[in-house]
Coordinates of C-alpha atoms in Angstrom, one line a residue:
M1 CA 19.2 -11.2 -1.9
S2 CA 17.9 -7.7 -1.1
R3 CA 18.8 -4.7 -3.5
P4 CA 21.8 -2.7 -2.7
E5 CA 21.2 0.8 -1.3
I6 CA 23.7 2.2 -3.8
E7 CA 24.7 0.4 -7.1
V8 CA 27.2 1.8 -9.7
R9 CA 27.5 -0.2 -13.3
G10 CA 30.0 0.5 -15.6
L11 CA 30.5 4.2 -14.5
H12 CA 32.7 6.4 -16.6
K13 CA 33.6 10.1 -16.2
S14 CA 35.6 12.3 -18.4
F15 CA 36.6 15.9 -18.1
G16 CA 37.5 16.5 -21.9
D17 CA 40.2 14.1 -23.0
N18 CA 40.9 13.2 -19.3
E19 CA 39.0 10.0 -18.3
V20 CA 38.8 10.2 -14.6
L21 CA 36.6 7.0 -14.0
R22 CA 37.1 4.1 -16.2
G23 CA 34.3 1.7 -15.6
I24 CA 33.6 1.6 -11.8
D25 CA 31.1 -1.4 -10.6
L26 CA 30.4 -1.0 -7.1
E27 CA 27.4 -1.8 -4.6
V28 CA 26.7 -0.6 -1.0
G29 CA 24.1 -2.6 1.0
R30 CA 21.8 -1.1 3.3
G31 CA 23.1 -0.1 6.6
E32 CA 26.9 -0.6 5.0
V33 CA 29.8 1.7 5.7
V34 CA 32.0 1.9 2.7
C35 CA 35.3 3.8 2.9
V36 CA 36.9 4.9 -0.3
I37 CA 40.8 5.4 -0.3
G38 CA 43.3 6.3 -2.8
P39 CA 45.8 8.8 -3.9
S40 CA 44.8 12.3 -4.9
G41 CA 43.6 12.1 -8.6
S42 CA 42.5 8.7 -8.1
G43 CA 38.9 9.5 -8.7
K44 CA 37.3 9.0 -5.3
S45 CA 35.6 12.2 -5.0
T46 CA 34.4 12.2 -8.6
L47 CA 33.0 8.7 -8.0
L48 CA 31.2 10.5 -5.0
R49 CA 29.8 13.3 -6.6
C50 CA 28.5 11.0 -9.6
V51 CA 26.5 9.0 -6.9
N52 CA 24.0 12.0 -6.4
L53 CA 24.8 13.3 -10.0
L54 CA 26.5 16.7 -8.8
E55 CA 28.7 15.4 -11.7
E56 CA 27.1 13.9 -14.7
P57 CA 28.7 10.6 -15.6
S58 CA 29.8 10.1 -19.4
G59 CA 28.6 6.5 -19.2
G60 CA 27.1 3.7 -17.0
Q61 CA 24.2 3.6 -14.6
V62 CA 24.0 4.9 -10.9
F63 CA 21.1 3.5 -8.8
V64 CA 20.1 4.7 -5.2
G65 CA 17.2 3.1 -3.4
G66 CA 16.4 1.3 -6.5
A67 CA 15.8 4.4 -8.4
E68 CA 18.1 5.1 -11.6
L69 CA 19.5 8.4 -11.1
T70 CA 20.9 8.1 -14.5
D71 CA 17.8 7.6 -16.1
P72 CA 16.8 10.9 -18.4
D73 CA 13.3 10.6 -16.9
V74 CA 14.1 10.2 -13.2
D75 CA 12.6 12.9 -10.8
I76 CA 16.4 13.9 -9.8
D77 CA 15.3 16.2 -6.9
A78 CA 13.0 13.5 -5.4
V79 CA 15.8 11.1 -5.5
R80 CA 18.4 13.4 -4.1
R81 CA 16.1 14.0 -1.1
R82 CA 17.1 10.5 -0.2
I83 CA 20.9 11.3 -0.3
G84 CA 22.7 13.6 2.4
M85 CA 26.1 14.9 1.3
V86 CA 28.9 16.5 3.4
F87 CA 31.9 18.1 1.7
Q88 CA 35.4 19.1 2.9
Q89 CA 34.3 22.7 3.3
F90 CA 31.0 23.4 5.5
N91 CA 29.3 25.7 3.1
L92 CA 27.1 27.2 5.9
F93 CA 25.3 30.4 5.3
P94 CA 27.5 33.0 7.7
H95 CA 24.5 35.2 7.9
L96 CA 22.2 32.7 9.4
S97 CA 22.3 31.3 12.9
V98 CA 23.1 27.5 13.2
T99 CA 19.3 26.9 13.6
E100 CA 18.5 28.8 10.5
N101 CA 21.1 26.9 8.6
L102 CA 19.3 23.8 9.6
T103 CA 15.8 25.0 8.9
L104 CA 15.9 26.8 5.6
P105 CA 16.8 23.6 3.3
Q106 CA 13.7 22.1 5.4
R107 CA 11.2 24.8 4.6
R108 CA 12.4 25.3 1.1
V109 CA 12.7 21.8 -0.1
L110 CA 10.8 19.7 2.0
R111 CA 8.0 22.4 2.6
R112 CA 8.0 21.8 6.4
G113 CA 6.4 24.5 8.7
K114 CA 8.7 26.6 10.9
A115 CA 7.6 24.9 14.1
E116 CA 8.3 21.2 12.7
A117 CA 11.7 22.4 11.1
A118 CA 12.8 23.9 14.2
K119 CA 11.9 20.7 16.0
V120 CA 13.8 18.6 13.8
A121 CA 16.9 20.9 13.8
A122 CA 17.0 21.0 17.5
E123 CA 16.9 17.2 17.5
N124 CA 19.8 16.9 15.1
L125 CA 21.9 19.4 16.9
E126 CA 21.5 17.2 19.9
R127 CA 22.6 14.2 17.8
V128 CA 25.7 15.9 17.0
G129 CA 26.5 17.3 20.2
L130 CA 25.7 20.9 19.6
S131 CA 22.4 21.7 21.4
D132 CA 24.2 24.7 23.1
K133 CA 25.3 26.4 19.6
A134 CA 21.7 26.6 18.2
T135 CA 21.8 30.5 18.3
A136 CA 25.3 30.9 17.4
Y137 CA 26.8 32.0 14.0
P138 CA 29.3 30.1 12.0
A139 CA 32.1 32.7 12.5
S140 CA 31.9 31.9 16.3
L141 CA 32.4 28.0 15.7
S142 CA 35.5 26.1 15.2
G143 CA 36.0 24.2 12.2
G144 CA 35.2 21.0 13.8
Q145 CA 31.9 22.5 14.9
Q146 CA 31.0 23.7 11.5
Q147 CA 31.4 20.4 10.1
R148 CA 29.2 18.9 12.8
V149 CA 26.5 21.4 12.0
A150 CA 26.8 20.6 8.3
I151 CA 26.4 17.0 9.2
A152 CA 23.2 17.9 11.5
R153 CA 21.8 20.0 8.4
A154 CA 22.3 16.9 6.1
L155 CA 20.6 14.8 8.7
A156 CA 17.6 17.1 9.3
M157 CA 16.5 16.3 5.4
G158 CA 15.9 12.6 6.5
P159 CA 18.4 10.8 4.1
E160 CA 18.6 7.2 3.7
V161 CA 22.0 7.5 2.5
M162 CA 25.0 9.7 3.4
L163 CA 28.1 10.6 1.4
F164 CA 31.2 12.3 3.0
D165 CA 33.9 13.7 0.9
E166 CA 36.7 13.9 3.2
P167 CA 34.9 15.6 5.8
T168 CA 37.9 16.0 8.1
S169 CA 40.5 17.0 5.5
A170 CA 40.0 20.7 6.0
L171 CA 40.3 20.4 10.1
D172 CA 43.0 20.9 12.4
P173 CA 44.0 17.7 13.8
E174 CA 42.8 18.3 17.5
L175 CA 39.3 19.0 15.8
V176 CA 39.0 15.7 13.8
G177 CA 38.0 13.3 16.6
D178 CA 34.7 15.3 17.3
V179 CA 33.8 14.8 13.5
L180 CA 34.4 11.3 13.4
A181 CA 32.6 10.3 16.7
V182 CA 29.4 11.7 15.0
M183 CA 30.1 9.4 11.9
R184 CA 30.8 6.4 14.3
M185 CA 27.2 7.1 15.9
L186 CA 25.6 7.3 12.5
A187 CA 27.2 3.9 11.6
R188 CA 26.0 2.4 14.6
E189 CA 22.6 3.8 13.9
G190 CA 22.6 1.7 10.6
M191 CA 23.2 4.7 8.2
T192 CA 24.1 3.7 4.8
M193 CA 27.5 5.6 4.3
M194 CA 30.1 6.1 1.5
V195 CA 33.0 8.0 3.1
V196 CA 36.1 9.3 1.1
T197 CA 38.7 9.5 3.6
H198 CA 42.2 9.4 4.6
E199 CA 41.3 8.4 8.0
M200 CA 42.9 5.0 8.0
T201 CA 41.9 4.3 12.0
F202 CA 38.4 5.3 11.2
A203 CA 38.2 3.0 7.9
R204 CA 40.0 0.2 10.1
E205 CA 37.5 0.5 12.9
V206 CA 34.1 1.6 11.4
A207 CA 33.9 0.4 7.6
D208 CA 32.5 -2.8 6.8
R209 CA 34.5 -2.5 3.5
V210 CA 37.2 -0.6 2.2
V211 CA 37.6 0.4 -1.7
F212 CA 41.0 1.4 -3.0
M213 CA 41.1 3.3 -6.1
D214 CA 43.8 4.4 -8.3
G215 CA 43.9 5.8 -12.0
G216 CA 40.2 5.7 -12.0
V217 CA 39.7 2.0 -11.3
I218 CA 38.9 -0.1 -8.2
V219 CA 42.0 -1.9 -7.5
E220 CA 41.3 -3.7 -4.3
D221 CA 37.6 -4.1 -2.5
G222 CA 37.2 -6.1 0.9
A223 CA 37.3 -5.9 4.6
P224 CA 39.4 -3.2 6.1
A225 CA 41.7 -6.2 7.9
Q226 CA 42.4 -7.4 4.5
V227 CA 42.7 -4.1 2.4
I228 CA 44.5 -2.2 5.0
G229 CA 46.0 -5.0 6.8
A230 CA 46.9 -7.3 4.3
P231 CA 46.6 -5.8 0.8
A232 CA 47.0 -8.0 -2.1
H233 CA 48.1 -5.4 -4.6
E234 CA 51.6 -3.7 -4.8
R235 CA 49.7 -0.4 -5.5
T236 CA 47.6 -0.5 -2.5
R237 CA 50.7 -1.5 -0.3
H238 CA 52.7 1.6 -1.7
F239 CA 50.0 3.9 -1.1
L240 CA 49.5 2.8 2.5
S241 CA 53.2 2.7 3.5
R242 CA 53.3 6.4 2.2
L243 CA 50.3 7.1 4.1
L244 CA 50.9 5.6 7.4
D245 CA 54.7 6.2 7.5
P246 CA 55.3 9.4 5.1
A247 CA 58.5 10.1 6.6
M248 CA 59.8 6.6 6.1
A249 CA 58.6 6.7 2.5
E250 CA 60.7 9.8 1.8
V251 CA 63.6 8.3 3.4
E252 CA 63.3 5.1 1.1
E253 CA 62.7 7.3 -1.9
E254 CA 65.8 9.3 -1.4
T255 CA 68.0 6.4 -0.4
S256 CA 66.9 4.6 -3.7
D257 CA 67.7 7.8 -5.6
Q258 CA 71.0 7.8 -4.1
V259 CA 71.9 4.1 -4.7
G260 CA 70.4 3.8 -8.0
G261 CA 71.6 7.0 -9.7
P262 CA 69.8 8.8 -12.6
G263 CA 67.4 6.9 -14.7
K264 CA 66.9 4.1 -12.2

């Protein structure tokens, strides 16, 4: 059996007395798309940030491409070059053009020449459907376009793994589709992806596996049809009912309060 592209063993993370991750074990195979879902505060984003050591784990091990990021002697910069990450916010340099936003990290981190970096930038802008925005500045772009530029910037570094931390949560609803279309394209191309998301349609259609987290642990891990379509755990069912039909969840909650009265 081939080694997983991402492997997390016994991962713990605490912020002071607050234990956010409580012993996470997770594997992501090469070319696999894993969507991580769960309520706010469940540890999803912290897990993702521990995978590339933006957050230092309190305990456990993280491997990417066979290299242990949690080994004190690891060349963390070399391993991080294998990992692209896209955040909720776009983090583009406002004073640089779209092309300059893509070429700067290539030249500084990968030491590519100006011409090569520009060529790679152009190729990846084409991949995300923004070739016509090469000379534009971030302020002139919609939120969805800025996020697609951020994805292109990550791809320009040639990553083996892509991490997405709720990449559509800051977007107006009508802009979400274009970003998800780019992510679908990457999945078809065989990119290994971990995606923290509330987009259940995307998770159903694109993910190979869905992981539901709550309280710093993995509650369910399986195929989308199982975790989203027929969850085995009550915690998963409750979360999905509120997410997929929030109005009904509120009505049910109010009704139960009225019927049950205080203390029920």
